[in-house]
Amino acid sequence: MSSSETIATLANAKGKGILAADESFGSIKKRFDNVGVPTTEETRRAYREMLFTTEGLEAYVSGVILFEETLGHKTAKGQPFVEVLRNKGILPGIKVDQGLVPLAEGSLEQTTKGLDGLPARLEGYVKQGATFAKWRAVFLIGEGLPSSALIDVNAANLAAYAKACQNAGLVPIVEPEVLMEGPHSLERAAEVQDEVLKAVFAALKSRRVDLPQMILKPSMVVPGAKATPVSPRDVGEATVASFRKTLPSELPMVAFLSGGQTEDQVNANLSAINQAAALTEEPWRLTFSFGRSLQKTALGLWKGETAHVAAAQKALLASAARASTASLGR
Ligand code: 13P
């Protein structure tokens, strides 16, 4: 599948979003620990089989982001996950960054590794059936943070990654995540979002990344988890105001991360963002690429038991349906 076909499939799928199921070994262990499921290759495989074989998922989901290990996994009956997804018309994608490392010794800030040997890895992922990719960079808000050093290095790395993906025929999802950690206000989150997105798009342009052939995966503009929450309407207006200042109109699609918001919050906010964007007829499709908020209820029901698969799948489908409704501004 060519990049143009991939981006057309993802960007034109109105009412659909992307399921992020690309938790690294460490992240999936944290999620499993929370519900008392032991972490082994087999439990990781069985969990993802539960997610991907959910009947009807394709009504709400046009792509799934996989972790490297999962890209090679099969169902218990031996069908590759890539084939399971493709048979439903869902595109398989792949997380290609290799996680976070300290920006410098003793720094609170973290940057993302994974550029070394990236072109060769991308070639391998394409052979395994991946059609798009994801790279996550994080920005912590604090006293004097994020630093300009972090913003520069993360923007440059996201652009280098995106260019390598396009050279390999993969659609890049560029994920600059402004973290919700801390007591900062909505206004401070908006300021950081503006600064980060400006730097990221400047770096993408200077690398000559083809903007109509990529997807942005940002945070919503929300106050810190330790601050007083604001209304979805405020989040909608702040997020769209930031995008008007920073996003090029050629960008086809924005797919938000959930970032630790509850399912109710994140869906109310996604809906309000779409309502705010409709008022001023913004050009981008604004949808979801949620991990935690789509999976949390399903994982809690599944608990590693075959007997609970049907209940967990029903919950996943319901969560995906709610996110889909929100992506339509309802
Ligand atoms: P959350 O929706 O859980 O933030 O995960 C999305 C994601 O892909 C993070 O990289």
Tab-separated table of C-alpha atoms and ligand atoms in Angstrom:
chain	number	residue	atom	x	y	z
A	1	MET	CA	0.000	0.000	0.000
A	2	SER	CA	1.395	3.417	-0.940
A	3	SER	CA	1.684	6.274	1.580
A	4	SER	CA	-0.972	8.206	-0.342
A	5	GLU	CA	-3.415	5.312	-0.015
A	6	THR	CA	-2.607	4.981	3.686
A	7	ILE	CA	-3.153	8.650	4.441
A	8	ALA	CA	-6.341	8.694	2.351
A	9	THR	CA	-7.691	5.674	4.234
A	10	LEU	CA	-6.906	7.144	7.655
A	11	ALA	CA	-7.795	10.771	6.973
A	12	ASN	CA	-11.030	10.145	5.075
A	13	ALA	CA	-12.469	7.687	7.597
A	14	LYS	CA	-15.024	10.044	9.128
A	15	GLY	CA	-16.130	8.968	12.582
A	16	LYS	CA	-13.130	6.649	12.927
A	17	GLY	CA	-9.891	6.989	14.840
A	18	ILE	CA	-6.777	5.030	15.716
A	19	LEU	CA	-6.389	2.544	18.552
A	20	ALA	CA	-3.002	2.929	20.256
A	21	ALA	CA	-2.067	-0.579	21.422
A	22	ASP	CA	1.693	-0.076	21.206
A	23	GLU	CA	2.586	-0.180	24.901
A	24	SER	CA	6.266	-1.010	25.367
A	25	PHE	CA	7.324	-3.919	27.613
A	26	GLY	CA	7.461	-1.553	30.603
A	27	SER	CA	4.135	0.184	29.929
A	28	ILE	CA	2.121	-2.975	29.364
A	29	LYS	CA	3.573	-4.422	32.586
A	30	LYS	CA	2.303	-1.356	34.488
A	31	ARG	CA	-1.175	-1.779	32.973
A	32	PHE	CA	-1.198	-5.538	33.696
A	33	ASP	CA	0.105	-5.021	37.263
A	34	ASN	CA	-2.854	-2.698	37.921
A	35	VAL	CA	-5.308	-5.505	37.236
A	36	GLY	CA	-3.201	-8.382	38.578
A	37	VAL	CA	-2.334	-10.013	35.264
A	38	PRO	CA	1.187	-11.532	35.092
A	39	THR	CA	3.287	-10.125	32.253
A	40	THR	CA	4.621	-12.753	29.865
A	41	GLU	CA	4.913	-12.842	26.100
A	42	GLU	CA	1.830	-15.086	26.077
A	43	THR	CA	-0.331	-12.729	28.183
A	44	ARG	CA	0.710	-9.796	26.008
A	45	ARG	CA	-0.195	-11.813	22.904
A	46	ALA	CA	-3.502	-13.040	24.307
A	47	TYR	CA	-4.481	-9.515	25.392
A	48	ARG	CA	-3.802	-8.073	21.969
A	49	GLU	CA	-5.667	-10.987	20.344
A	50	MET	CA	-8.674	-10.072	22.479
A	51	LEU	CA	-8.456	-6.437	21.310
A	52	PHE	CA	-7.895	-7.080	17.604
A	53	THR	CA	-10.468	-9.835	17.115
A	54	THR	CA	-13.261	-7.637	18.482
A	55	GLU	CA	-16.113	-7.986	16.045
A	56	GLY	CA	-17.225	-4.658	14.562
A	57	LEU	CA	-14.161	-2.701	15.713
A	58	GLU	CA	-13.688	-1.534	12.124
A	59	ALA	CA	-16.831	0.616	12.409
A	60	TYR	CA	-14.897	2.993	14.695
A	61	VAL	CA	-11.219	2.269	14.130
A	62	SER	CA	-9.269	2.684	10.879
A	63	GLY	CA	-5.790	1.924	12.214
A	64	VAL	CA	-4.056	0.235	15.155
A	65	ILE	CA	-0.585	1.136	16.423
A	66	LEU	CA	1.374	-1.983	17.390
A	67	PHE	CA	4.515	-2.554	19.429
A	68	GLU	CA	7.371	-4.278	17.583
A	69	GLU	CA	6.810	-7.627	19.338
A	70	THR	CA	3.095	-7.562	18.473
A	71	LEU	CA	3.725	-6.932	14.768
A	72	GLY	CA	5.056	-10.508	14.562
A	73	HIS	CA	2.389	-12.103	16.783
A	74	LYS	CA	-0.407	-14.434	15.705
A	75	THR	CA	-3.762	-15.524	17.124
A	76	ALA	CA	-3.891	-18.775	19.103
A	77	LYS	CA	-5.121	-20.392	15.877
A	78	GLY	CA	-2.063	-19.128	13.970
A	79	GLN	CA	-3.388	-16.157	12.000
A	80	PRO	CA	-0.956	-13.199	11.974
A	81	PHE	CA	-2.424	-10.135	13.727
A	82	VAL	CA	-1.519	-8.058	10.673
A	83	GLU	CA	-3.842	-10.267	8.610
A	84	VAL	CA	-6.624	-10.171	11.240
A	85	LEU	CA	-6.571	-6.365	11.087
A	86	ARG	CA	-6.280	-6.124	7.304
A	87	ASN	CA	-9.236	-8.488	6.841
A	88	LYS	CA	-11.313	-5.949	8.779
A	89	GLY	CA	-9.968	-3.059	6.683
A	90	ILE	CA	-7.942	-1.780	9.656
A	91	LEU	CA	-4.414	-0.589	8.855
A	92	PRO	CA	-1.536	-1.858	11.028
A	93	GLY	CA	0.973	0.731	12.248
A	94	ILE	CA	4.105	0.470	14.353
A	95	LYS	CA	5.731	2.381	17.206
A	96	VAL	CA	9.299	2.942	16.032
A	97	ASP	CA	10.809	5.060	18.790
A	98	GLN	CA	12.735	3.177	21.466
A	99	GLY	CA	11.532	5.042	24.521
A	100	LEU	CA	12.753	7.881	26.695
A	101	VAL	CA	16.235	8.770	27.965
A	102	PRO	CA	17.322	11.698	30.189
A	103	LEU	CA	18.073	14.834	28.179
A	104	ALA	CA	21.279	15.235	30.168
A	105	GLU	CA	22.711	13.743	33.356
A	106	GLY	CA	20.554	14.776	36.309
A	107	SER	CA	17.947	16.458	34.065
A	108	LEU	CA	14.236	16.127	34.853
A	109	GLU	CA	13.554	16.232	31.141
A	110	GLN	CA	13.560	13.257	28.804
A	111	THR	CA	14.125	12.943	25.105
A	112	THR	CA	13.373	10.002	22.807
A	113	LYS	CA	15.826	7.511	21.351
A	114	GLY	CA	15.594	5.344	18.260
A	115	LEU	CA	17.152	7.202	15.326
A	116	ASP	CA	20.227	4.939	15.153
A	117	GLY	CA	19.641	2.310	12.476
A	118	LEU	CA	16.083	3.568	11.921
A	119	PRO	CA	15.986	3.288	8.092
A	120	ALA	CA	16.879	-0.426	8.228
A	121	ARG	CA	14.262	-1.095	10.917
A	122	LEU	CA	11.613	0.767	8.900
A	123	GLU	CA	12.353	-1.401	5.869
A	124	GLY	CA	11.763	-4.477	8.020
A	125	TYR	CA	8.467	-3.134	9.385
A	126	VAL	CA	7.192	-2.414	5.877
A	127	LYS	CA	8.002	-6.039	4.906
A	128	GLN	CA	6.022	-7.188	7.957
A	129	GLY	CA	2.987	-5.217	6.788
A	130	ALA	CA	3.159	-1.886	8.654
A	131	THR	CA	1.703	1.066	6.759
A	132	PHE	CA	2.264	3.883	9.234
A	133	ALA	CA	4.539	4.626	12.176
A	134	LYS	CA	4.605	6.536	15.453
A	135	TRP	CA	7.296	8.396	17.418
A	136	ARG	CA	6.503	9.938	20.817
A	137	ALA	CA	8.377	12.876	22.341
A	138	VAL	CA	7.402	14.263	25.763
A	139	PHE	CA	7.476	17.774	27.198
A	140	LEU	CA	7.222	18.233	30.951
A	141	ILE	CA	5.812	21.548	32.203
A	142	GLY	CA	7.563	22.998	35.276
A	143	GLU	CA	9.644	25.956	36.513
A	144	GLY	CA	11.469	27.017	33.357
A	145	LEU	CA	10.389	23.785	31.633
A	146	PRO	CA	10.212	22.659	28.945
A	147	SER	CA	13.696	24.007	28.243
A	148	SER	CA	14.504	25.382	24.810
A	149	ALA	CA	17.208	22.687	24.570
A	150	LEU	CA	14.557	19.976	24.925
A	151	ILE	CA	12.178	21.618	22.480
A	152	ASP	CA	14.962	21.921	19.890
A	153	VAL	CA	16.199	18.349	20.203
A	154	ASN	CA	12.716	16.787	20.283
A	155	ALA	CA	11.543	18.834	17.283
A	156	ALA	CA	14.669	17.907	15.293
A	157	ASN	CA	14.304	14.211	16.149
A	158	LEU	CA	10.587	14.126	15.279
A	159	ALA	CA	11.415	15.703	11.907
A	160	ALA	CA	14.286	13.286	11.221
A	161	TYR	CA	12.015	10.356	12.084
A	162	ALA	CA	9.170	11.675	9.907
A	163	LYS	CA	11.501	12.121	6.935
A	164	ALA	CA	12.912	8.598	7.349
A	165	CYS	CA	9.353	7.199	7.413
A	166	GLN	CA	8.364	9.005	4.242
A	167	ASN	CA	11.542	7.764	2.539
A	168	ALA	CA	10.519	4.231	3.523
A	169	GLY	CA	6.912	4.594	2.310
A	170	LEU	CA	5.381	4.784	5.807
A	171	VAL	CA	3.034	7.550	6.968
A	172	PRO	CA	4.553	9.144	10.085
A	173	ILE	CA	2.472	9.951	13.141
A	174	VAL	CA	4.344	12.783	14.835
A	175	GLU	CA	3.565	12.774	18.563
A	176	PRO	CA	4.758	15.722	20.646
A	177	GLU	CA	3.068	15.036	23.997
A	178	VAL	CA	2.777	17.945	26.426
A	179	LEU	CA	2.453	16.042	29.698
A	180	MET	CA	-0.477	16.617	32.074
A	181	GLU	CA	1.715	16.082	35.144
A	182	GLY	CA	1.721	18.951	37.640
A	183	PRO	CA	-0.374	21.942	38.796
A	184	HIS	CA	-0.074	24.218	35.720
A	185	SER	CA	-3.016	26.247	34.410
A	186	LEU	CA	-4.849	25.926	31.102
A	187	GLU	CA	-3.147	29.157	29.969
A	188	ARG	CA	0.315	27.756	30.727
A	189	ALA	CA	-0.513	24.516	28.867
A	190	ALA	CA	-1.627	26.598	25.872
A	191	GLU	CA	1.589	28.619	25.921
A	192	VAL	CA	3.709	25.441	25.932
A	193	GLN	CA	1.564	23.799	23.249
A	194	ASP	CA	2.061	26.866	20.997
A	195	GLU	CA	5.801	26.850	21.537
A	196	VAL	CA	6.179	23.110	20.980
A	197	LEU	CA	3.998	22.941	17.855
A	198	LYS	CA	5.722	25.973	16.329
A	199	ALA	CA	9.121	24.329	16.816
A	200	VAL	CA	7.925	20.956	15.527
A	201	PHE	CA	6.436	22.378	12.320
A	202	ALA	CA	9.493	24.575	11.727
A	203	ALA	CA	11.690	21.452	12.000
A	204	LEU	CA	9.350	19.402	9.759
A	205	LYS	CA	9.416	22.121	7.108
A	206	SER	CA	13.173	22.544	7.233
A	207	ARG	CA	13.549	18.746	6.748
A	208	ARG	CA	11.090	19.011	3.834
A	209	VAL	CA	8.680	16.532	5.353
A	210	ASP	CA	5.616	16.232	3.111
A	211	LEU	CA	2.949	17.719	5.423
A	212	PRO	CA	-0.110	16.382	3.548
A	213	GLN	CA	1.350	12.887	4.064
A	214	MET	CA	1.655	12.894	7.850
A	215	ILE	CA	-0.531	12.825	10.952
A	216	LEU	CA	-0.087	14.919	14.093
A	217	LYS	CA	-0.769	13.247	17.440
A	218	PRO	CA	-0.839	16.045	20.025
A	219	SER	CA	-2.166	16.495	23.531
A	220	MET	CA	-5.371	18.395	24.070
A	221	VAL	CA	-4.739	21.747	25.766
A	222	VAL	CA	-5.746	20.874	29.336
A	223	PRO	CA	-4.632	22.132	32.747
A	224	GLY	CA	-2.267	19.939	34.785
A	225	ALA	CA	-3.690	16.937	36.628
A	226	LYS	CA	-3.117	18.740	39.939
A	227	ALA	CA	-4.883	21.962	38.853
A	228	THR	CA	-8.604	22.738	38.995
A	229	PRO	CA	-10.261	21.155	35.956
A	230	VAL	CA	-11.889	23.389	33.327
A	231	SER	CA	-14.953	22.825	31.131
A	232	PRO	CA	-14.765	20.903	27.848
A	233	ARG	CA	-15.764	24.149	26.141
A	234	ASP	CA	-12.627	25.852	27.514
A	235	VAL	CA	-10.467	22.915	26.399
A	236	GLY	CA	-12.075	23.016	22.942
A	237	GLU	CA	-11.497	26.719	22.504
A	238	ALA	CA	-7.923	26.651	23.866
A	239	THR	CA	-6.941	23.678	21.714
A	240	VAL	CA	-8.356	25.109	18.496
A	241	ALA	CA	-6.871	28.558	19.254
A	242	SER	CA	-3.432	26.949	19.583
A	243	PHE	CA	-3.876	25.019	16.320
A	244	ARG	CA	-4.917	28.177	14.442
A	245	LYS	CA	-1.582	29.716	15.410
A	246	THR	CA	0.611	26.722	14.704
A	247	LEU	CA	-0.784	24.100	12.288
A	248	PRO	CA	-0.439	24.378	8.516
A	249	SER	CA	-3.690	23.980	6.602
A	250	GLU	CA	-2.160	21.180	4.451
A	251	LEU	CA	-2.003	18.905	7.463
A	252	PRO	CA	-4.852	16.431	6.834
A	253	MET	CA	-5.381	14.856	10.221
A	254	VAL	CA	-4.907	15.347	13.927
A	255	ALA	CA	-5.370	12.284	16.167
A	256	PHE	CA	-5.223	13.120	19.868
A	257	LEU	CA	-3.648	11.031	22.618
A	258	SER	CA	-5.658	10.584	25.828
A	259	GLY	CA	-2.678	11.271	28.113
A	260	GLY	CA	-4.152	10.032	31.385
A	261	GLN	CA	-7.538	11.787	31.120
A	262	THR	CA	-10.526	9.659	32.090
A	263	GLU	CA	-12.662	8.253	29.310
A	264	ASP	CA	-15.536	10.646	30.080
A	265	GLN	CA	-13.254	13.681	30.194
A	266	VAL	CA	-11.366	12.879	27.043
A	267	ASN	CA	-14.513	12.209	25.010
A	268	ALA	CA	-16.244	15.368	26.264
A	269	ASN	CA	-13.109	17.307	25.335
A	270	LEU	CA	-12.771	15.699	21.882
A	271	SER	CA	-16.376	16.550	21.155
A	272	ALA	CA	-15.906	20.162	22.323
A	273	ILE	CA	-12.734	20.515	20.231
A	274	ASN	CA	-14.672	19.389	17.153
A	275	GLN	CA	-17.484	21.809	17.931
A	276	ALA	CA	-15.029	24.691	18.328
A	277	ALA	CA	-13.265	23.750	15.064
A	278	ALA	CA	-16.571	23.525	13.177
A	279	LEU	CA	-17.500	27.085	14.174
A	280	THR	CA	-14.467	28.490	12.369
A	281	GLU	CA	-14.384	25.770	9.664
A	282	GLU	CA	-10.890	24.528	10.447
A	283	PRO	CA	-9.359	22.337	7.720
A	284	TRP	CA	-8.064	19.388	9.766
A	285	ARG	CA	-9.906	16.209	10.678
A	286	LEU	CA	-9.739	16.015	14.470
A	287	THR	CA	-10.075	12.507	15.828
A	288	PHE	CA	-8.674	10.122	18.430
A	289	SER	CA	-5.627	7.922	18.759
A	290	PHE	CA	-6.290	6.887	22.325
A	291	GLY	CA	-4.513	4.151	24.255
A	292	ARG	CA	-5.540	4.111	27.897
A	293	SER	CA	-8.993	5.646	27.553
A	294	LEU	CA	-10.040	3.056	24.946
A	295	GLN	CA	-8.546	0.058	26.713
A	296	LYS	CA	-8.978	0.675	30.429
A	297	THR	CA	-12.461	-0.794	30.923
A	298	ALA	CA	-11.767	-3.713	28.587
A	299	LEU	CA	-8.491	-4.591	30.325
A	300	GLY	CA	-10.148	-4.424	33.750
A	301	LEU	CA	-12.794	-6.910	32.611
A	302	TRP	CA	-10.428	-9.229	30.737
A	303	LYS	CA	-7.990	-9.836	33.629
A	304	GLY	CA	-6.177	-12.513	31.610
A	305	GLU	CA	-9.154	-14.912	31.504
A	306	THR	CA	-10.395	-16.541	28.293
A	307	ALA	CA	-13.842	-16.670	29.884
A	308	HIS	CA	-13.908	-12.847	30.038
A	309	VAL	CA	-12.934	-12.191	26.405
A	310	ALA	CA	-16.490	-11.543	25.200
A	311	ALA	CA	-17.235	-9.041	27.998
A	312	ALA	CA	-13.920	-7.255	27.434
A	313	GLN	CA	-14.544	-7.013	23.683
A	314	LYS	CA	-18.004	-5.601	24.296
A	315	ALA	CA	-16.450	-2.923	26.516
A	316	LEU	CA	-13.764	-2.081	23.950
A	317	LEU	CA	-16.401	-1.713	21.251
A	318	ALA	CA	-18.473	0.568	23.502
A	319	SER	CA	-15.432	2.733	24.302
A	320	ALA	CA	-14.539	2.956	20.608
A	321	ALA	CA	-18.137	3.880	19.756
A	322	ARG	CA	-18.089	6.706	22.332
A	323	ALA	CA	-14.789	8.073	21.005
A	324	SER	CA	-16.213	7.882	17.467
A	325	THR	CA	-19.291	9.889	18.490
A	326	ALA	CA	-17.024	12.478	20.150
A	327	SER	CA	-14.891	12.736	16.987
A	328	LEU	CA	-18.050	13.830	15.165
A	329	GLY	CA	-18.568	16.639	17.689
A	330	ARG	CA	-21.532	14.965	19.346
B	1	13P	P1	-2.712	7.388	25.701
B	1	13P	O1	-3.980	7.667	24.934
B	1	13P	O2	-2.867	6.362	26.757
B	1	13P	O3	-2.049	8.657	26.150
B	1	13P	O4	-1.708	6.692	24.690
B	1	13P	C1	-1.578	7.182	23.420
B	1	13P	C2	-0.209	6.924	22.941
B	1	13P	O5	-0.039	6.363	21.881
B	1	13P	C3	0.926	7.395	23.738
B	1	13P	O6	2.100	7.307	23.004
